[in-house]
XYZ file of N, CA, C and O in Angstrom:
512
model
N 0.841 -1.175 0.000
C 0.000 0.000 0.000
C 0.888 1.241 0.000
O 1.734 1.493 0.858
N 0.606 1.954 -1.017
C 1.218 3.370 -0.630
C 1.355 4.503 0.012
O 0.198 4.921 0.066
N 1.750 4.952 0.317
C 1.609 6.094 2.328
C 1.104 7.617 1.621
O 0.906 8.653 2.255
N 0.967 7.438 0.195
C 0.770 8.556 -0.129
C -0.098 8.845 -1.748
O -0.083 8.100 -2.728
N -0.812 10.179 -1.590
C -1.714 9.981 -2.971
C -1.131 11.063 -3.724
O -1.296 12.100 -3.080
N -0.375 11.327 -5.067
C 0.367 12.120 -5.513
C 0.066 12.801 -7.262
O 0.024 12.028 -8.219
N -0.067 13.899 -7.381
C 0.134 14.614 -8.664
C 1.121 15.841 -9.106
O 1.711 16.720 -8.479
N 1.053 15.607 -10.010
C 1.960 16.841 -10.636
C 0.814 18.017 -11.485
O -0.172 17.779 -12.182
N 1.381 19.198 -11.113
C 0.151 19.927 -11.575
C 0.929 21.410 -12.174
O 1.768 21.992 -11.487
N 0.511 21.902 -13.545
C 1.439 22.758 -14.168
C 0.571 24.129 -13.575
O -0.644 24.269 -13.713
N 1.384 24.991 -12.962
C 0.684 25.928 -12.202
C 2.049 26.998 -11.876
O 3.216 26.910 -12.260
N 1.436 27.927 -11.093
C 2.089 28.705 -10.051
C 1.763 28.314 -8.342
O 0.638 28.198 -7.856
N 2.618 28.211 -7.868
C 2.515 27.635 -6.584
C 1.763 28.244 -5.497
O 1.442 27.490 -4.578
N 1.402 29.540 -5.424
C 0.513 29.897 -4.703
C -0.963 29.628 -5.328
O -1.935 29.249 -4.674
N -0.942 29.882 -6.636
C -2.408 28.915 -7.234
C -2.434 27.747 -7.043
O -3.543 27.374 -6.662
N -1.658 26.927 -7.139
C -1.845 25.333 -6.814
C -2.590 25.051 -5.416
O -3.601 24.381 -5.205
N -1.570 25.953 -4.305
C -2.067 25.792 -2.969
C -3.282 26.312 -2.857
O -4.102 25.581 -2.300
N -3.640 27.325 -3.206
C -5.481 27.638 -3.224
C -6.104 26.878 -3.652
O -7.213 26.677 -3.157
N -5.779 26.341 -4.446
C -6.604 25.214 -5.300
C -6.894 23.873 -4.443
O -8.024 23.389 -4.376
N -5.565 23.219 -3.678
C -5.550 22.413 -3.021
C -6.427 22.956 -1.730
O -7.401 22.233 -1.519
N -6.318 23.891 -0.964
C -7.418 24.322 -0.153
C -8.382 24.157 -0.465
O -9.157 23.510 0.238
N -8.760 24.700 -1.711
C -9.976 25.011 -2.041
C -10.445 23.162 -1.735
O -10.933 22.785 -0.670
N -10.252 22.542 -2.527
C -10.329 20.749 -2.677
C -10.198 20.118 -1.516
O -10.633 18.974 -1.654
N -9.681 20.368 -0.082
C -9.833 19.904 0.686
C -10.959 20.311 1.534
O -11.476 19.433 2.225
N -11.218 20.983 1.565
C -12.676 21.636 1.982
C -13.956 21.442 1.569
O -14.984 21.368 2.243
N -13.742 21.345 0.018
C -14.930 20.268 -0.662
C -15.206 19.112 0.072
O -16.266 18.487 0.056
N -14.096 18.832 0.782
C -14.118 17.134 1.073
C -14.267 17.330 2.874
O -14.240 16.308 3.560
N -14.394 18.472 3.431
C -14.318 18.592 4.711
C -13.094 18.742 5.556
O -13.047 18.558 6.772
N -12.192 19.066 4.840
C -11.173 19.401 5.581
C -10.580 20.625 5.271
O -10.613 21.092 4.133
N -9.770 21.444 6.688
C -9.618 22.128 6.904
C -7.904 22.389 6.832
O -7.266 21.428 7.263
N -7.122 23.496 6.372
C -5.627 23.612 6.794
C -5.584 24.530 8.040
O -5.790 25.714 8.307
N -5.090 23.019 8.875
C -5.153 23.878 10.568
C -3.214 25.166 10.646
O -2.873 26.119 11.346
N -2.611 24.454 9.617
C -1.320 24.931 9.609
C -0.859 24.856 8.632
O -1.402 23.965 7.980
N 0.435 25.664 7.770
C 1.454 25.510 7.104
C 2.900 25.513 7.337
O 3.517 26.574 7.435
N 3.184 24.935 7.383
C 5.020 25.140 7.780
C 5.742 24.769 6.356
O 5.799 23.706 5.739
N 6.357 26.282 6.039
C 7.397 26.661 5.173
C 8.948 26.212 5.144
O 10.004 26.819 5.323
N 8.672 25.121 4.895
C 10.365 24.088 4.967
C 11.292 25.427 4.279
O 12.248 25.705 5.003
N 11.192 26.236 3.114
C 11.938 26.289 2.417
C 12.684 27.990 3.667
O 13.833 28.400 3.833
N 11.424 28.440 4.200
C 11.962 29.342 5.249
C 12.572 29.356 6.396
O 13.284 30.115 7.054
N 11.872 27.789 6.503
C 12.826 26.937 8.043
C 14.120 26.640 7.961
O 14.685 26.900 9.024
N 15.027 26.084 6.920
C 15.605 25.894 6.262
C 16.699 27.391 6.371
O 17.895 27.342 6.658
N 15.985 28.537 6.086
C 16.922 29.735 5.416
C 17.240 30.324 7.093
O 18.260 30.876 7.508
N 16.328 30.076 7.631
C 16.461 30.670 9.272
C 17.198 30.088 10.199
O 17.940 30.597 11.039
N 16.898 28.807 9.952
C 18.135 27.561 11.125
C 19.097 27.472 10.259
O 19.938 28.250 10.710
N 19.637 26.889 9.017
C 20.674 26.576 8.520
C 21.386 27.563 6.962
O 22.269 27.342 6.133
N 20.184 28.928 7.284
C 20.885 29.600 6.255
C 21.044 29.381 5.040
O 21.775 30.091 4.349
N 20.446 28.454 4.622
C 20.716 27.432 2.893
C 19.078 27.821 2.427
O 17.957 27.747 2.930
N 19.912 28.435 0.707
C 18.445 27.908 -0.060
C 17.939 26.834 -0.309
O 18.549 25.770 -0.417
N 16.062 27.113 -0.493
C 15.612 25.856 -0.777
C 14.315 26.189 -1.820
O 13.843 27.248 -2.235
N 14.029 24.997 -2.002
C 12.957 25.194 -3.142
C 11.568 25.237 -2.183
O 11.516 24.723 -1.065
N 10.508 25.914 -2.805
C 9.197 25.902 -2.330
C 8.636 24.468 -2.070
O 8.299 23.620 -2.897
N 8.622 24.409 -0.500
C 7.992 23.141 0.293
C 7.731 23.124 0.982
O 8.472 23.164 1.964
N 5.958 23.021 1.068
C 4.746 23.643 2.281
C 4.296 22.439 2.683
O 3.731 21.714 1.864
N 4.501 21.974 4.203
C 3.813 20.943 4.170
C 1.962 21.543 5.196
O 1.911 22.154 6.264
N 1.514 21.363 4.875
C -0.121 21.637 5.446
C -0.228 20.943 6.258
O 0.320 19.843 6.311
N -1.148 21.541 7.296
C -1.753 20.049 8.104
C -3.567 20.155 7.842
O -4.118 21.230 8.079
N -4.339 19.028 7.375
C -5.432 19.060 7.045
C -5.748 17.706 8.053
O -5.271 16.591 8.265
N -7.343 18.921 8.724
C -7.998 18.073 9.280
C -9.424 17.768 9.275
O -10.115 18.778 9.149
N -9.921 16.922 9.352
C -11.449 16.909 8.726
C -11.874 17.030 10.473
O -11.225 16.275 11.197
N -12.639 17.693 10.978
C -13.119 17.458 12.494
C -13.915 16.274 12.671
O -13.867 15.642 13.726
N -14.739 15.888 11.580
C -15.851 15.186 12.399
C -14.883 13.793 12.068
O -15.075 13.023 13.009
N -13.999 13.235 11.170
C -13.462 12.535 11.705
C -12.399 12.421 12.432
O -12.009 11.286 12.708
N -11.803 13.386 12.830
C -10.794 13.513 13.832
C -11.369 13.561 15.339
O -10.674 13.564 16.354
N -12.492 13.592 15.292
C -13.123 13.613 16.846
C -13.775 12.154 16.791
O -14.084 11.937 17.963
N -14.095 11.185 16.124
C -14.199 9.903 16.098
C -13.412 9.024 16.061
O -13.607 7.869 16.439
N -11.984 9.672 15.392
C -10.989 8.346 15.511
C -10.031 8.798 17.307
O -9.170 8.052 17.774
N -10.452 10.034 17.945
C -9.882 10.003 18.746
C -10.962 9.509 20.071
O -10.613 9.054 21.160
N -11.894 9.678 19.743
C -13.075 9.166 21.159
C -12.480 7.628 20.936
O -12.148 7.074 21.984
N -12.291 6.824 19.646
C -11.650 5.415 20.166
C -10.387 5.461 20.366
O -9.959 4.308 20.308
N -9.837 5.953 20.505
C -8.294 5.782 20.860
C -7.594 7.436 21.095
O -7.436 8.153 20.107
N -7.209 7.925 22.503
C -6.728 9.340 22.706
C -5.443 9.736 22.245
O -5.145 10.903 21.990
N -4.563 8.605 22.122
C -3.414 8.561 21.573
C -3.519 8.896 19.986
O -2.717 9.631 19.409
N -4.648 8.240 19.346
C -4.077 8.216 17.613
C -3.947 9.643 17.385
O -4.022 9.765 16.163
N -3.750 11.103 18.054
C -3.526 12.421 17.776
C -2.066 12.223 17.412
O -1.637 12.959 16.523
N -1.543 11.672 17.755
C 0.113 11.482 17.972
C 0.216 10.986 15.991
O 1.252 11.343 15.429
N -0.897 10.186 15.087
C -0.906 10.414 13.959
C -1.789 11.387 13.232
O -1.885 11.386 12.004
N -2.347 12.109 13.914
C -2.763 13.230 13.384
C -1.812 14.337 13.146
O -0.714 14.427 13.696
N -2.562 15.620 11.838
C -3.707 15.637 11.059
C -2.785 14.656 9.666
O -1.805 13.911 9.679
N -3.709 15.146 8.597
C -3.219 14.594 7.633
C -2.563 15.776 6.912
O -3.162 16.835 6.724
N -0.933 15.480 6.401
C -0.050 15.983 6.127
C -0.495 15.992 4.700
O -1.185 15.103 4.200
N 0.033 17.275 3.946
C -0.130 17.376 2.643
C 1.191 18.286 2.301
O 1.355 19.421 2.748
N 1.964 17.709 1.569
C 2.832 18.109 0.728
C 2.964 19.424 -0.674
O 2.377 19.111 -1.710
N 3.364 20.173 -0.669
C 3.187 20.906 -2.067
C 4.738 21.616 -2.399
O 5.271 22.529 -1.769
N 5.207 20.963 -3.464
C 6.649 21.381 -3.794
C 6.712 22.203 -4.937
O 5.917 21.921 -5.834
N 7.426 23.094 -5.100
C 7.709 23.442 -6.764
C 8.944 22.300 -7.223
O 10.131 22.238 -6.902
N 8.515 21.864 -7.676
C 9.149 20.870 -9.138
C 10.115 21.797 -9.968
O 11.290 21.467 -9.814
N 9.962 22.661 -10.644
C 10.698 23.586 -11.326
C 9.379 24.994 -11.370
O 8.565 25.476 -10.582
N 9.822 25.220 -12.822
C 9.298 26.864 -12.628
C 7.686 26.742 -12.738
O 7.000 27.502 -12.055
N 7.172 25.937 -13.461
C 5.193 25.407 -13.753
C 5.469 24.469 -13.035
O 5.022 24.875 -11.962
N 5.796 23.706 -12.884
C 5.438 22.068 -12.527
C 5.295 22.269 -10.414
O 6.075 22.901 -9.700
N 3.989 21.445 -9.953
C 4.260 22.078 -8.702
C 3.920 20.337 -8.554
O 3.354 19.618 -9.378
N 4.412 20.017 -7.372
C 4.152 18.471 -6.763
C 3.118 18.411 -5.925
O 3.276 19.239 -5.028
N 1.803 17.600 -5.776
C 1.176 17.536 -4.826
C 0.827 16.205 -3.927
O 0.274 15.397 -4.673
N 0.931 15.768 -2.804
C 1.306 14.531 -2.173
C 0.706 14.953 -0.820
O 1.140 15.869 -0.121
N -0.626 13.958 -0.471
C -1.284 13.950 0.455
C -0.830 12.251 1.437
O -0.645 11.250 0.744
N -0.739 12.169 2.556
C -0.502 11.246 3.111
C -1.548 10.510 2.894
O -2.627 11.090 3.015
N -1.572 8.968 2.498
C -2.666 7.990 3.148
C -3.214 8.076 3.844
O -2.324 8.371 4.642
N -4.054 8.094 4.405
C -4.216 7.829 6.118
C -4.444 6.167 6.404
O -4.150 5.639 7.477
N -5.046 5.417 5.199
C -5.100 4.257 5.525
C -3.729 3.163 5.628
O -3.747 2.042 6.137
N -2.714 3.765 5.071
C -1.062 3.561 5.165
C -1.025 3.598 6.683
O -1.151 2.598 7.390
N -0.852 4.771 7.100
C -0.209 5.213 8.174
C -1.601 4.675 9.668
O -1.183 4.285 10.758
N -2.616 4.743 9.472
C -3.274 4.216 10.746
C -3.571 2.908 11.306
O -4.271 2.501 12.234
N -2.510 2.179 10.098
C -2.940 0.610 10.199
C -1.784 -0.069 11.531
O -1.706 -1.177 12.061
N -1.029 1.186 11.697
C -0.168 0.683 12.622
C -0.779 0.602 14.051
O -0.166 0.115 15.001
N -2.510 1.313 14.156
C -2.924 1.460 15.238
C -3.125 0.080 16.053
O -3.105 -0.180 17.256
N -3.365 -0.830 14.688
C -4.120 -2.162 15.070
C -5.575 -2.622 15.192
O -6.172 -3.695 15.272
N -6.010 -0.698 15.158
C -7.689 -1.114 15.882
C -8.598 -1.055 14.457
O -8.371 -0.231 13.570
N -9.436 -1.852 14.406
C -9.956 -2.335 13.628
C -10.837 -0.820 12.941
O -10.525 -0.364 11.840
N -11.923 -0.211 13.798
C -12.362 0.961 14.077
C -11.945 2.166 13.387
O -12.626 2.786 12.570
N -11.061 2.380 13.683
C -10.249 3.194 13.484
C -9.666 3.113 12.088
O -9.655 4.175 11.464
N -8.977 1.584 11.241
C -8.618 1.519 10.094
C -9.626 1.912 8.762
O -9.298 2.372 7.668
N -11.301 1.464 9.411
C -12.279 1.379 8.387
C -12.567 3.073 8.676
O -12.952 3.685 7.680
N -12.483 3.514 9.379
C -12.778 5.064 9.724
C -11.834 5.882 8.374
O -12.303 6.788 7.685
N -10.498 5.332 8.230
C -9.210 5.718 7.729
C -9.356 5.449 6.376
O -8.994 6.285 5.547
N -9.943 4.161 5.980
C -10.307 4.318 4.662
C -11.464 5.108 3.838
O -11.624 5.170 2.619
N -12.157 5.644 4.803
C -12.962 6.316 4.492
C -12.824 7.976 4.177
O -13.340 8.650 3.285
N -11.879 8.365 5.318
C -11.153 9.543 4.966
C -9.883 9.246 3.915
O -9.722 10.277 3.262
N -8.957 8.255 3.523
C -8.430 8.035 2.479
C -9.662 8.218 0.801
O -9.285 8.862 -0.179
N -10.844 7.617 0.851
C -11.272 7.974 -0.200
C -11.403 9.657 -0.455
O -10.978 10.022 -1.551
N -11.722 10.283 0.071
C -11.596 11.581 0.703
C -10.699 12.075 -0.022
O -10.821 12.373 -1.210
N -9.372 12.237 0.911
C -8.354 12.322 -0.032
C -7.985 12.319 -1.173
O -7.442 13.219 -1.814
N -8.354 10.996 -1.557
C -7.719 10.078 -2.889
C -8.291 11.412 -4.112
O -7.711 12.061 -4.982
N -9.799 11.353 -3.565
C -10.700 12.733 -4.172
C -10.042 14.196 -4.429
O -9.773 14.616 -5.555
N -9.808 14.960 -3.140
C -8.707 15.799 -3.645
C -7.571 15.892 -4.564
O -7.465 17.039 -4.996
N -6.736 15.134 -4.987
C -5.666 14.978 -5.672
C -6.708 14.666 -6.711
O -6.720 15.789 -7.217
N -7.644 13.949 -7.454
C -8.024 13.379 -8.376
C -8.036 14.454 -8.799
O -7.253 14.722 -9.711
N -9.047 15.588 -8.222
C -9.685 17.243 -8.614
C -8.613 18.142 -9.065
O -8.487 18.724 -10.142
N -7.854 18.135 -8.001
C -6.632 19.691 -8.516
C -6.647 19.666 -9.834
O -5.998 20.492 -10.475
């Protein structure tokens, strides 16, 4: 299984990322955060880098169900979304699985919950 759902999309990178907002929200999720690798990067170690935002997207109503069964699975929360510039059009877009990554929980509950927000997902990337 793959940990991740991925496209390439010929754009400008602040359009891509609206776009990807825009598409996760269709689907019920929200960007609770962005963290700017390429600024983190220029501030701790002073080195350029290429445009790489990772998001954190969270859908509430299932993030408050997979945590009423288990208080810990926050520790794999939210769902991480990737957005790189590739070169000067080309932008990368790469949403985590969730059904990859929650199978390590074990709980049964929780995995079928995960594939359900994976279709979700899978949806966003299809759209951009």
């Amino acid at each position: 299984m793959k940990y991740e759902f991925n496209k390439e999309v010929k754009g400008e990178f602040e359009s891509v990322k609206k776009i990807v907002i825009e598409k996760l929200k269709d689907e019920g999720f929200g960007a609770l955060y962005t963290l700017d690798m390429k600024e983190k990067f220029k501030k701790a170690l002073n080195e350029e880098f290429r445009r790489y935002e990772i998001l954190g997207a969270c859908n509430p109503k299932f993030a408050k169900k997979v945590i009423d069964i288990d208080k810990n699975i926050g520790l794999l929360l939210p769902c991480n979304v990737l957005i790189e510039q590739k070169d000067e059009d080309t932008i990368y877009v790469s949403i985590v699985n969730p059904s990859a990554v929650i199978n390590i929980s074990g709980n049964d509950k929780i995995i079928k919950l995960a594939k359900e927000i994976a279709e979700k997902l899978e949806r966003v990337i299809k759209n951009i």
